[in-house]
Tab-separated table of C-alpha atoms and ligand atoms in Angstrom:
chain	number	residue	atom	x	y	z
A	1	MET	CA	154.558	14.640	111.280
A	2	ALA	CA	155.799	17.680	113.120
A	3	GLN	CA	156.167	18.024	116.882
A	4	TYR	CA	155.030	21.372	118.300
A	5	ASP	CA	155.091	22.965	121.729
A	6	VAL	CA	151.743	24.588	120.949
A	7	ILE	CA	149.098	24.185	118.287
A	8	VAL	CA	146.457	26.896	118.257
A	9	ILE	CA	143.132	26.021	116.642
A	10	GLY	CA	141.658	29.088	114.951
A	11	ALA	CA	143.335	32.239	113.645
A	12	GLY	CA	140.906	34.909	114.830
A	13	PRO	CA	142.043	37.675	117.198
A	14	GLY	CA	142.252	35.166	120.084
A	15	GLY	CA	144.096	32.477	118.152
A	16	TYR	CA	146.512	34.529	116.067
A	17	VAL	CA	147.509	36.661	119.052
A	18	ALA	CA	148.046	33.524	121.175
A	19	ALA	CA	150.183	32.013	118.385
A	20	ILE	CA	152.320	35.143	118.013
A	21	ARG	CA	152.900	35.444	121.768
A	22	CYS	CA	153.758	31.697	122.015
A	23	ALA	CA	156.316	32.104	119.225
A	24	GLN	CA	157.746	35.262	120.797
A	25	LEU	CA	158.203	33.313	124.028
A	26	GLY	CA	160.301	30.708	122.217
A	27	LEU	CA	157.675	27.992	121.753
A	28	LYS	CA	157.495	26.082	118.477
A	29	THR	CA	154.043	27.037	117.296
A	30	ALA	CA	151.521	26.171	114.606
A	31	CYS	CA	148.059	27.589	114.008
A	32	VAL	CA	145.297	25.675	112.239
A	33	GLU	CA	142.864	27.706	110.165
A	34	GLY	CA	140.355	26.403	107.626
A	35	ARG	CA	139.356	29.738	106.081
A	36	GLU	CA	141.198	30.903	102.968
A	37	THR	CA	142.565	33.862	104.940
A	38	LEU	CA	143.738	34.433	108.510
A	39	GLY	CA	142.019	36.758	110.994
A	40	GLY	CA	138.810	34.842	111.793
A	41	THR	CA	135.375	36.410	111.999
A	42	CYS	CA	136.756	39.775	113.133
A	43	LEU	CA	138.956	40.494	110.138
A	44	ASN	CA	136.980	38.623	107.475
A	45	VAL	CA	133.291	39.076	108.270
A	46	GLY	CA	133.040	41.102	111.468
A	47	CYS	CA	134.728	44.044	113.159
A	48	ILE	CA	136.965	45.226	110.331
A	49	PRO	CA	134.634	45.070	107.284
A	50	SER	CA	131.777	46.590	109.280
A	51	LYS	CA	134.049	49.462	110.292
A	52	ALA	CA	134.880	50.094	106.628
A	53	LEU	CA	131.165	50.330	105.770
A	54	LEU	CA	130.477	52.467	108.848
A	55	HIS	CA	133.270	54.835	107.820
A	56	ALA	CA	132.092	55.129	104.205
A	57	SER	CA	128.441	55.611	105.118
A	58	HIS	CA	129.354	58.184	107.779
A	59	GLN	CA	131.176	60.230	105.159
A	60	LEU	CA	127.974	60.244	103.112
A	61	HIS	CA	125.996	61.334	106.165
A	62	GLU	CA	128.446	64.184	106.754
A	63	ALA	CA	128.185	65.277	103.130
A	64	GLU	CA	124.387	65.198	103.215
A	65	HIS	CA	123.929	66.866	106.592
A	66	ASN	CA	126.903	69.041	107.500
A	67	PHE	CA	128.866	70.013	104.403
A	68	ALA	CA	126.589	72.902	103.365
A	69	ALA	CA	126.737	74.425	106.857
A	70	MET	CA	130.544	74.451	106.610
A	71	GLY	CA	130.428	76.196	103.260
A	72	LEU	CA	131.082	73.087	101.235
A	73	LYS	CA	128.607	73.431	98.426
A	74	GLY	CA	127.668	71.064	95.629
A	75	LYS	CA	125.748	67.854	95.237
A	76	ALA	CA	126.193	65.207	97.936
A	77	PRO	CA	127.906	62.070	96.584
A	78	THR	CA	125.787	59.178	95.341
A	79	VAL	CA	126.424	55.598	96.421
A	80	ASP	CA	128.362	53.265	94.136
A	81	TRP	CA	127.600	50.156	96.182
A	82	LYS	CA	129.845	47.870	94.135
A	83	GLN	CA	132.790	50.181	94.741
A	84	MET	CA	131.965	50.480	98.440
A	85	LEU	CA	132.014	46.686	98.736
A	86	SER	CA	135.288	46.513	96.877
A	87	TYR	CA	136.806	49.139	99.217
A	88	LYS	CA	135.604	46.993	102.142
A	89	ASP	CA	137.146	43.855	100.553
A	90	ASP	CA	140.409	45.704	100.026
A	91	VAL	CA	140.475	46.650	103.716
A	92	ILE	CA	139.873	42.985	104.627
A	93	GLY	CA	142.691	41.889	102.291
A	94	GLN	CA	145.206	44.336	103.747
A	95	ASN	CA	144.425	43.186	107.281
A	96	THR	CA	144.382	39.431	106.666
A	97	LYS	CA	147.627	39.589	104.674
A	98	GLY	CA	149.114	41.505	107.575
A	99	ILE	CA	148.493	38.527	109.856
A	100	GLU	CA	150.043	36.199	107.276
A	101	PHE	CA	153.132	38.415	107.326
A	102	LEU	CA	153.249	38.303	111.134
A	103	PHE	CA	153.013	34.502	111.073
A	104	LYS	CA	155.989	34.310	108.699
A	105	LYS	CA	157.956	36.844	110.724
A	106	ASN	CA	157.399	34.833	113.911
A	107	LYS	CA	157.990	31.464	112.179
A	108	ILE	CA	154.513	30.173	112.935
A	109	ASP	CA	153.351	27.314	110.695
A	110	TRP	CA	149.878	27.874	109.246
A	111	ILE	CA	148.283	24.431	108.964
A	112	LYS	CA	145.471	24.919	106.451
A	113	GLY	CA	142.277	22.987	107.119
A	114	TRP	CA	139.806	22.202	109.899
A	115	ALA	CA	141.171	20.622	113.068
A	116	SER	CA	139.940	17.919	115.381
A	117	ILE	CA	141.537	16.678	118.582
A	118	PRO	CA	141.600	12.870	118.590
A	119	GLU	CA	143.308	12.852	122.003
A	120	ALA	CA	145.240	15.233	124.262
A	121	GLY	CA	148.557	16.048	122.579
A	122	LYS	CA	147.306	15.421	119.033
A	123	VAL	CA	145.648	17.615	116.415
A	124	LYS	CA	144.287	16.082	113.211
A	125	VAL	CA	143.922	18.174	110.064
A	126	GLY	CA	142.840	16.306	106.924
A	127	ASP	CA	144.794	13.037	106.872
A	128	GLU	CA	147.678	14.353	108.955
A	129	THR	CA	148.014	14.175	112.711
A	130	HIS	CA	150.368	16.601	114.436
A	131	ASP	CA	151.832	16.276	117.927
A	132	ALA	CA	151.538	19.199	120.313
A	133	LYS	CA	152.511	19.417	123.979
A	134	ASN	CA	149.780	22.028	124.383
A	135	ILE	CA	146.657	22.830	122.403
A	136	ILE	CA	144.776	26.122	122.524
A	137	ILE	CA	141.204	26.061	121.220
A	138	ALA	CA	140.358	29.484	119.789
A	139	SER	CA	137.579	28.384	117.463
A	140	GLY	CA	135.365	31.437	118.024
A	141	SER	CA	131.646	31.735	117.489
A	142	VAL	CA	128.958	31.751	114.809
A	143	PRO	CA	125.673	33.674	114.587
A	144	ALA	CA	122.848	32.188	116.639
A	145	SER	CA	119.364	32.185	115.156
A	146	VAL	CA	116.358	33.767	116.861
A	147	PRO	CA	115.778	31.656	119.983
A	148	GLY	CA	112.576	29.629	119.829
A	149	ALA	CA	111.497	31.147	116.509
A	150	ASP	CA	110.837	29.681	113.087
A	151	VAL	CA	113.520	31.359	110.982
A	152	GLU	CA	115.435	30.048	108.018
A	153	ILE	CA	118.580	31.981	107.207
A	154	ASP	CA	119.427	31.929	103.478
A	155	GLU	CA	122.037	34.751	103.589
A	156	LYS	CA	120.149	36.446	100.739
A	157	VAL	CA	116.832	37.737	102.057
A	158	VAL	CA	117.247	36.583	105.669
A	159	VAL	CA	120.851	37.277	106.571
A	160	THR	CA	123.267	37.195	109.481
A	161	SER	CA	126.011	39.775	109.918
A	162	THR	CA	128.009	37.829	107.296
A	163	GLY	CA	125.385	38.222	104.562
A	164	ALA	CA	124.722	41.820	105.633
A	165	LEU	CA	128.285	42.696	104.612
A	166	GLU	CA	127.742	41.677	101.004
A	167	LEU	CA	124.170	42.363	100.004
A	168	PRO	CA	123.812	42.676	96.213
A	169	LYS	CA	122.235	46.122	96.665
A	170	VAL	CA	121.115	48.534	99.354
A	171	PRO	CA	117.625	47.303	100.302
A	172	LYS	CA	114.637	49.636	100.298
A	173	LYS	CA	113.423	48.270	103.602
A	174	MET	CA	115.460	46.307	106.144
A	175	ILE	CA	114.207	44.758	109.354
A	176	VAL	CA	116.826	44.112	112.009
A	177	ILE	CA	115.943	41.546	114.660
A	178	GLY	CA	117.818	42.422	117.861
A	179	ALA	CA	118.943	45.862	119.047
A	180	GLY	CA	122.374	44.668	120.152
A	181	VAL	CA	125.759	45.732	118.823
A	182	ILE	CA	125.516	44.077	115.406
A	183	GLY	CA	121.933	45.192	114.794
A	184	LEU	CA	122.672	48.833	115.558
A	185	GLU	CA	125.978	49.013	113.681
A	186	MET	CA	124.677	47.375	110.505
A	187	GLY	CA	121.290	49.078	110.856
A	188	SER	CA	123.135	52.424	110.961
A	189	VAL	CA	125.086	51.592	107.810
A	190	TYR	CA	121.979	50.826	105.759
A	191	ALA	CA	119.929	53.695	107.202
A	192	ARG	CA	122.689	56.122	106.187
A	193	LEU	CA	122.756	54.583	102.715
A	194	GLY	CA	119.048	55.274	102.287
A	195	ALA	CA	117.276	52.121	103.491
A	196	GLU	CA	114.233	52.316	105.713
A	197	VAL	CA	115.413	50.423	108.806
A	198	GLU	CA	113.167	48.989	111.507
A	199	VAL	CA	114.755	47.356	114.559
A	200	ILE	CA	112.614	44.825	116.407
A	201	GLU	CA	113.855	44.066	119.925
A	202	TYR	CA	112.580	41.680	122.560
A	203	LEU	CA	113.519	43.829	125.555
A	204	ASP	CA	112.110	47.264	126.411
A	205	ALA	CA	115.459	48.966	125.826
A	206	ILE	CA	118.195	48.754	123.217
A	207	THR	CA	121.764	47.485	123.884
A	208	PRO	CA	121.126	45.100	126.783
A	209	GLY	CA	123.432	45.509	129.771
A	210	MET	CA	124.458	49.074	128.914
A	211	ASP	CA	123.941	52.050	131.228
A	212	ALA	CA	120.239	52.997	131.062
A	213	GLU	CA	120.918	56.693	130.376
A	214	VAL	CA	123.188	55.751	127.476
A	215	GLN	CA	120.546	53.359	126.143
A	216	ARG	CA	117.897	56.105	126.105
A	217	SER	CA	120.228	58.672	124.609
A	218	LEU	CA	121.458	56.325	121.860
A	219	GLN	CA	117.916	55.329	120.939
A	220	LYS	CA	116.933	58.993	120.663
A	221	LEU	CA	119.928	59.863	118.492
A	222	LEU	CA	119.509	56.838	116.210
A	223	SER	CA	115.782	57.560	115.874
A	224	LYS	CA	116.702	61.062	114.710
A	225	GLN	CA	118.868	59.397	112.061
A	226	GLY	CA	115.815	57.536	110.779
A	227	LEU	CA	116.002	54.141	112.524
A	228	LYS	CA	112.605	52.979	113.742
A	229	PHE	CA	112.468	50.942	116.960
A	230	THR	CA	109.816	48.419	117.925
A	231	LEU	CA	110.649	47.349	121.472
A	232	GLY	CA	109.134	44.709	123.736
A	233	ALA	CA	108.505	42.520	120.698
A	234	ALA	CA	109.323	38.825	120.469
A	235	VAL	CA	109.903	37.632	116.923
A	236	SER	CA	108.324	34.216	116.380
A	237	LYS	CA	108.554	33.678	112.629
A	238	VAL	CA	110.241	34.945	109.474
A	239	GLU	CA	108.802	33.765	106.164
A	240	THR	CA	110.230	34.485	102.732
A	241	LYS	CA	108.235	34.679	99.521
A	242	GLY	CA	109.068	36.202	96.166
A	243	GLY	CA	112.326	37.767	97.365
A	244	LYS	CA	110.706	39.484	100.369
A	245	ALA	CA	110.387	38.486	103.996
A	246	THR	CA	107.576	38.811	106.495
A	247	VAL	CA	108.505	39.025	110.165
A	248	THR	CA	105.872	37.999	112.693
A	249	TYR	CA	106.239	39.188	116.276
A	250	LYS	CA	104.223	39.471	119.453
A	251	LEU	CA	104.067	42.760	121.355
A	252	ARG	CA	104.466	42.039	125.047
A	253	LYS	CA	102.405	45.010	126.220
A	254	ASP	CA	99.109	43.696	124.800
A	255	ASP	CA	100.020	40.220	123.535
A	256	SER	CA	98.971	41.236	120.020
A	257	GLU	CA	100.509	39.522	117.019
A	258	GLN	CA	101.937	41.895	114.419
A	259	SER	CA	103.830	41.504	111.184
A	260	ALA	CA	106.091	43.606	109.002
A	261	GLU	CA	107.541	43.108	105.538
A	262	ALA	CA	111.043	43.883	104.289
A	263	ASP	CA	113.423	43.249	101.393
A	264	VAL	CA	116.104	42.064	103.794
A	265	VAL	CA	115.916	40.803	107.373
A	266	LEU	CA	119.084	40.891	109.460
A	267	VAL	CA	119.099	38.380	112.290
A	268	ALA	CA	121.277	39.870	115.036
A	269	THR	CA	120.164	38.015	118.123
A	270	GLY	CA	123.551	36.967	119.439
A	271	ARG	CA	126.276	34.455	118.664
A	272	LYS	CA	127.101	30.981	119.970
A	273	PRO	CA	130.429	29.191	120.470
A	274	TYR	CA	131.679	27.313	117.420
A	275	THR	CA	133.185	23.990	118.464
A	276	ASP	CA	131.745	21.640	115.810
A	277	GLY	CA	134.011	18.827	114.726
A	278	LEU	CA	136.649	19.352	117.425
A	279	GLY	CA	135.616	16.175	119.243
A	280	LEU	CA	134.979	17.810	122.630
A	281	ASP	CA	132.511	15.146	123.811
A	282	ALA	CA	134.808	12.215	123.048
A	283	LEU	CA	137.639	14.020	124.836
A	284	GLY	CA	135.427	14.653	127.863
A	285	ILE	CA	135.932	18.435	127.729
A	286	ALA	CA	133.322	20.030	129.979
A	287	THR	CA	131.026	22.697	128.532
A	288	THR	CA	128.263	24.917	129.917
A	289	ASP	CA	124.641	24.441	128.892
A	290	ARG	CA	125.213	27.229	126.321
A	291	GLY	CA	128.007	25.221	124.694
A	292	GLN	CA	130.853	27.361	126.083
A	293	ILE	CA	134.007	25.437	126.986
A	294	LYS	CA	134.648	25.508	130.742
A	295	THR	CA	138.146	26.629	131.757
A	296	ASP	CA	140.017	27.211	134.994
A	297	GLY	CA	141.772	30.436	136.014
A	298	HIS	CA	144.587	29.570	133.584
A	299	TRP	CA	142.330	28.875	130.588
A	300	GLN	CA	142.930	25.123	130.907
A	301	THR	CA	139.922	22.972	130.048
A	302	SER	CA	138.934	19.902	132.038
A	303	VAL	CA	141.574	18.006	130.005
A	304	LYS	CA	145.214	18.703	130.916
A	305	GLY	CA	147.230	20.350	128.170
A	306	ILE	CA	144.144	21.576	126.292
A	307	TYR	CA	143.354	25.266	126.770
A	308	ALA	CA	140.529	27.414	125.410
A	309	ILE	CA	140.081	31.170	124.929
A	310	GLY	CA	137.856	33.780	123.293
A	311	ASP	CA	134.258	33.404	122.132
A	312	ALA	CA	134.419	29.622	122.632
A	313	ILE	CA	134.573	30.093	126.424
A	314	THR	CA	132.512	32.172	128.866
A	315	GLY	CA	132.559	35.980	129.067
A	316	PRO	CA	131.820	38.766	126.604
A	317	MET	CA	132.233	37.861	122.934
A	318	LEU	CA	134.708	40.609	122.120
A	319	ALA	CA	137.812	40.453	119.945
A	320	HIS	CA	139.921	42.330	122.499
A	321	LYS	CA	138.858	40.020	125.348
A	322	ALA	CA	139.954	37.077	123.163
A	323	GLU	CA	143.278	38.806	122.386
A	324	ASP	CA	143.998	39.386	126.064
A	325	GLU	CA	143.196	35.766	126.858
A	326	GLY	CA	145.394	34.652	123.955
A	327	MET	CA	148.396	36.555	125.292
A	328	ALA	CA	147.811	35.479	128.880
A	329	CYS	CA	147.271	31.818	127.954
A	330	ALA	CA	150.519	31.808	125.947
A	331	GLU	CA	152.331	33.236	128.953
A	332	VAL	CA	150.888	30.570	131.260
A	333	ILE	CA	152.015	27.828	128.858
A	334	ALA	CA	155.498	29.406	128.732
A	335	GLY	CA	155.666	29.271	132.556
A	336	LYS	CA	154.976	32.980	133.097
A	337	HIS	CA	152.148	34.702	134.940
A	338	GLY	CA	149.455	35.425	132.363
A	339	HIS	CA	146.571	37.472	133.721
A	340	VAL	CA	143.402	39.140	132.403
A	341	ASN	CA	141.587	41.779	134.443
A	342	TYR	CA	137.986	40.979	133.543
A	343	GLY	CA	136.800	43.997	135.515
A	344	VAL	CA	138.373	46.378	133.009
A	345	ILE	CA	137.263	45.209	129.560
A	346	PRO	CA	135.820	48.078	127.531
A	347	GLY	CA	132.873	47.647	125.182
A	348	VAL	CA	132.343	49.882	122.159
A	349	ILE	CA	129.478	50.327	119.697
A	350	TYR	CA	130.640	52.033	116.496
A	351	THR	CA	127.471	53.923	115.702
A	352	TRP	CA	127.502	57.712	115.330
A	353	PRO	CA	127.969	58.904	117.919
A	354	GLU	CA	130.005	56.043	119.329
A	355	VAL	CA	129.177	54.405	122.621
A	356	ALA	CA	131.808	53.083	124.995
A	357	SER	CA	131.716	51.708	128.491
A	358	VAL	CA	133.927	50.061	131.067
A	359	GLY	CA	133.321	48.744	134.568
A	360	ALA	CA	130.050	48.907	136.462
A	361	THR	CA	126.818	50.572	135.396
A	362	GLU	CA	124.718	52.573	137.858
A	363	GLN	CA	122.176	49.753	137.891
A	364	GLU	CA	124.844	47.257	138.915
A	365	LEU	CA	126.150	49.517	141.698
A	366	LYS	CA	122.602	50.038	142.988
A	367	ASN	CA	122.013	46.290	142.999
A	368	GLU	CA	125.268	45.831	144.920
A	369	GLY	CA	124.164	48.477	147.410
A	370	ARG	CA	127.432	50.357	146.870
A	371	ALA	CA	127.590	54.071	147.688
A	372	TYR	CA	128.739	55.907	144.554
A	373	LYS	CA	128.842	59.363	143.042
A	374	VAL	CA	128.214	60.420	139.449
A	375	GLY	CA	130.289	62.910	137.483
A	376	LYS	CA	128.636	63.805	134.198
A	377	PHE	CA	129.625	66.192	131.444
A	378	SER	CA	127.841	66.934	128.175
A	379	PHE	CA	129.766	67.212	124.894
A	380	MET	CA	127.790	70.457	124.390
A	381	GLY	CA	130.311	72.028	126.757
A	382	ASN	CA	133.272	70.752	124.738
A	383	GLY	CA	134.531	73.304	122.207
A	384	ARG	CA	136.070	70.781	119.835
A	385	ALA	CA	132.897	68.662	119.717
A	386	LYS	CA	130.762	71.697	118.909
A	387	ALA	CA	133.153	72.679	116.115
A	388	VAL	CA	132.602	69.349	114.349
A	389	PHE	CA	128.829	68.862	114.806
A	390	ALA	CA	129.417	66.346	117.603
A	391	GLY	CA	127.992	68.093	120.644
A	392	GLU	CA	125.448	65.368	121.366
A	393	GLY	CA	126.129	62.872	124.112
A	394	PHE	CA	127.982	62.863	127.412
A	395	VAL	CA	130.657	61.279	129.586
A	396	LYS	CA	129.555	59.753	132.870
A	397	ILE	CA	132.056	58.619	135.459
A	398	LEU	CA	130.983	56.558	138.445
A	399	ALA	CA	133.267	56.679	141.476
A	400	ASP	CA	133.151	55.252	144.984
A	401	LYS	CA	131.490	57.779	147.284
A	402	GLU	CA	134.073	57.353	150.042
A	403	THR	CA	137.356	56.648	148.272
A	404	ASP	CA	136.732	58.351	144.879
A	405	ARG	CA	138.040	55.207	143.143
A	406	ILE	CA	136.662	54.964	139.581
A	407	LEU	CA	134.138	52.130	139.301
A	408	GLY	CA	132.857	52.641	135.780
A	409	CYS	CA	132.586	55.020	132.858
A	410	HIS	CA	129.960	55.368	130.142
A	411	ILE	CA	130.418	57.593	127.134
A	412	ILE	CA	128.188	58.440	124.212
A	413	GLY	CA	129.817	60.909	121.889
A	414	PRO	CA	132.582	61.519	119.354
A	415	SER	CA	135.493	59.037	119.514
A	416	ALA	CA	133.987	57.443	122.622
A	417	GLY	CA	135.751	54.199	121.679
A	418	ASP	CA	139.127	55.910	121.984
A	419	LEU	CA	138.309	58.155	124.934
A	420	ILE	CA	137.336	55.235	127.146
A	421	HIS	CA	140.909	53.998	127.304
A	422	GLU	CA	142.294	56.693	129.554
A	423	VAL	CA	139.645	55.603	132.042
A	424	CYS	CA	140.655	51.954	131.527
A	425	VAL	CA	144.286	52.803	132.329
A	426	ALA	CA	143.228	54.779	135.395
A	427	MET	CA	141.114	51.816	136.555
A	428	GLU	CA	144.003	49.379	135.990
A	429	TYR	CA	146.024	51.486	138.407
A	430	GLY	CA	143.129	51.663	140.883
A	431	GLY	CA	142.925	55.372	140.093
A	432	SER	CA	140.473	57.901	141.489
A	433	ALA	CA	138.340	60.442	139.633
A	434	GLU	CA	140.633	63.071	141.123
A	435	ASP	CA	143.636	61.426	139.416
A	436	LEU	CA	141.943	61.987	136.039
A	437	ALA	CA	140.786	65.463	137.036
A	438	LEU	CA	144.329	66.507	137.961
A	439	THR	CA	145.791	65.249	134.684
A	440	CYS	CA	146.364	68.005	132.138
A	441	HIS	CA	144.321	67.325	128.976
A	442	ALA	CA	145.225	69.070	125.732
A	443	HIS	CA	142.849	71.741	124.465
A	444	PRO	CA	140.865	71.512	122.274
A	445	THR	CA	140.264	67.759	122.380
A	446	PHE	CA	137.253	65.535	123.005
A	447	SER	CA	139.224	64.092	125.928
A	448	GLU	CA	138.589	67.260	127.915
A	449	ALA	CA	135.021	65.979	128.349
A	450	VAL	CA	136.434	62.987	130.251
A	451	ARG	CA	138.401	65.285	132.502
A	452	GLU	CA	135.359	67.474	133.081
A	453	ALA	CA	133.303	64.408	134.069
A	454	ALA	CA	136.087	63.519	136.520
A	455	LEU	CA	136.007	67.104	137.838
A	456	ALA	CA	132.246	66.688	138.226
A	457	CYS	CA	132.957	63.912	140.745
A	458	GLY	CA	134.733	66.529	142.889
A	459	ASP	CA	134.338	70.312	143.072
A	460	GLY	CA	132.610	70.531	139.708
A	461	PRO	CA	133.364	70.893	136.011
A	462	ILE	CA	134.439	74.238	134.568
A	463	HIS	CA	132.421	74.376	131.335
A	464	SER	CA	128.893	73.599	132.468
B	501	LIG	P1	123.631	40.914	121.281
B	501	LIG	O1	123.609	39.852	122.302
B	501	LIG	O2	124.464	42.130	121.473
B	501	LIG	O3	122.133	41.432	121.017
B	501	LIG	C1	121.093	40.555	120.622
B	501	LIG	C2	119.740	41.236	120.852
B	501	LIG	O4	118.713	40.429	120.285
B	501	LIG	C3	119.390	41.402	122.322
B	501	LIG	O5	119.075	42.751	122.556
B	501	LIG	C4	118.196	40.470	122.506
B	501	LIG	O6	117.299	40.916	123.499
B	501	LIG	C5	117.562	40.466	121.122
B	501	LIG	N1	116.683	39.316	120.853
B	501	LIG	C6	116.912	38.023	121.168
B	501	LIG	N2	115.863	37.265	120.771
B	501	LIG	C7	114.946	38.083	120.187
B	501	LIG	C8	113.660	37.886	119.572
B	501	LIG	N3	113.082	36.681	119.488
B	501	LIG	N4	112.998	38.959	119.068
B	501	LIG	C9	113.572	40.208	119.148
B	501	LIG	N5	114.800	40.433	119.717
B	501	LIG	C10	115.479	39.397	120.218
B	501	LIG	O7	124.007	40.155	119.927
B	501	LIG	P2	124.602	40.645	118.523
B	501	LIG	O8	124.324	42.084	118.272
B	501	LIG	O9	124.089	39.647	117.543
B	501	LIG	O10	126.165	40.494	118.695
B	501	LIG	C11	126.741	39.196	118.947
B	501	LIG	C12	128.041	39.325	119.688
B	501	LIG	O11	129.016	39.924	118.877
B	501	LIG	C13	127.894	40.154	120.937
B	501	LIG	O12	128.476	39.458	122.011
B	501	LIG	C14	128.646	41.414	120.630
B	501	LIG	O13	129.265	41.951	121.789
B	501	LIG	C15	129.659	40.963	119.588
B	501	LIG	N6	129.979	42.083	118.707
B	501	LIG	C16	130.721	43.127	119.174
B	501	LIG	C17	130.958	44.223	118.387
B	501	LIG	C18	131.724	45.384	118.954
B	501	LIG	O14	132.440	45.204	119.933
B	501	LIG	N7	131.595	46.579	118.404
B	501	LIG	C19	130.462	44.318	117.006
B	501	LIG	C20	129.683	43.188	116.636
B	501	LIG	C21	129.480	42.116	117.446
């Protein structure tokens, strides 16, 4: 039985990052993971594989829609779905093996199996119990089913994001329940590959919590790409018969019950913390009514020496939020000053165009009663974007009316997920829109649109 300074439970982006930082800070570290490969949901069945399929299907979209205009003639490629899945699996393999390499490099023991915590200071895996001065729970989350509805997920006809990454073929018709991040990303993939995709969403707008202008713009652009949206519709039942599924839903506007049939139904109505088998109740670890582990400002649970991070605790279920908590928690355990600035956590949706946001939305600022100004710039005024058929969308910067301090930024457009980060850095430094506006941005880049939006908070943009 080994004695560790830290045992991390779970090797997703929260857990593996926490383990690496603990080891770098001189702590003897092990990480327990029951999957065959490291990397958790993100690397195995989430962020990374979906990005591979988004990339491949976007190339097809480019070939079908823009190649001819650029003078690239010839037949558009056809889809070899088996090969596309094998490309995706190869991407997963490269990434998960990379984490294995980092574990070896940092001398982190990978304890293979599923962990439980019989008492503080002990982690049980199989028949072995290991001692650990500190335990970090980074057990992540699993898909939640449709709340209050009668739905049986078989991962064949009725699938979660996991099953959606390995369908035997591209379905003719797919219904997506939930217009959140997963629904729109995977819906985009299959729409580009030729499926008829209908998204059924409970609320009256897509992507809950996002800036309303971005929501409307994204819905318009995705509709143009062939996705059909049924909003204000509460799904109550999904029945399968003869390899097809029927989705029953109620339209809120007139209370009418409707139904629709599809070859595949993707349930994308959120995720819930995964803490099964850890023994939280017996330990007396406090949780919220949604099953999230409660932690203090240093990620310590209600039991001393047991910490928790990532999707298993409160806050947005994002890989990068988990990573930041993993690093900070490791630093706290090592006696340093770990910190996460929850006010500056970007969110990205990898549709085409991408959507990215950080900080407050206009709605939130209005609710707060805060005086703010808006600087907006359309990608139509950005030369680079126009050159690559990406002139749709905009950058919107929200700044304090008095001080000019940046309060939020919302982008829909090319490389939005990368562009957002200069705004994040500016916000970390308490920067103003003028700070961004005075920074020289290389021409021709998409980033000039960010600068122009910052200029729009002051004396005005140049190219609009
Ligand atoms: P989500 O919470 O983003 O969206 C779920 C949607 O389902 C909501 O719009 C909700 O109103 C709707 N819904 C709930 N019940 C319904 C019903 N009965 N009928 C119709 N619609 C209903 O959840 P999603 O997309 O499943 O993602 C789960 C988590 O994973 C999120 O926290 C997300 O941030 C994260 N994620 C992040 C990604 C990224 O950063 N790019 C990619 C994939 C997932």
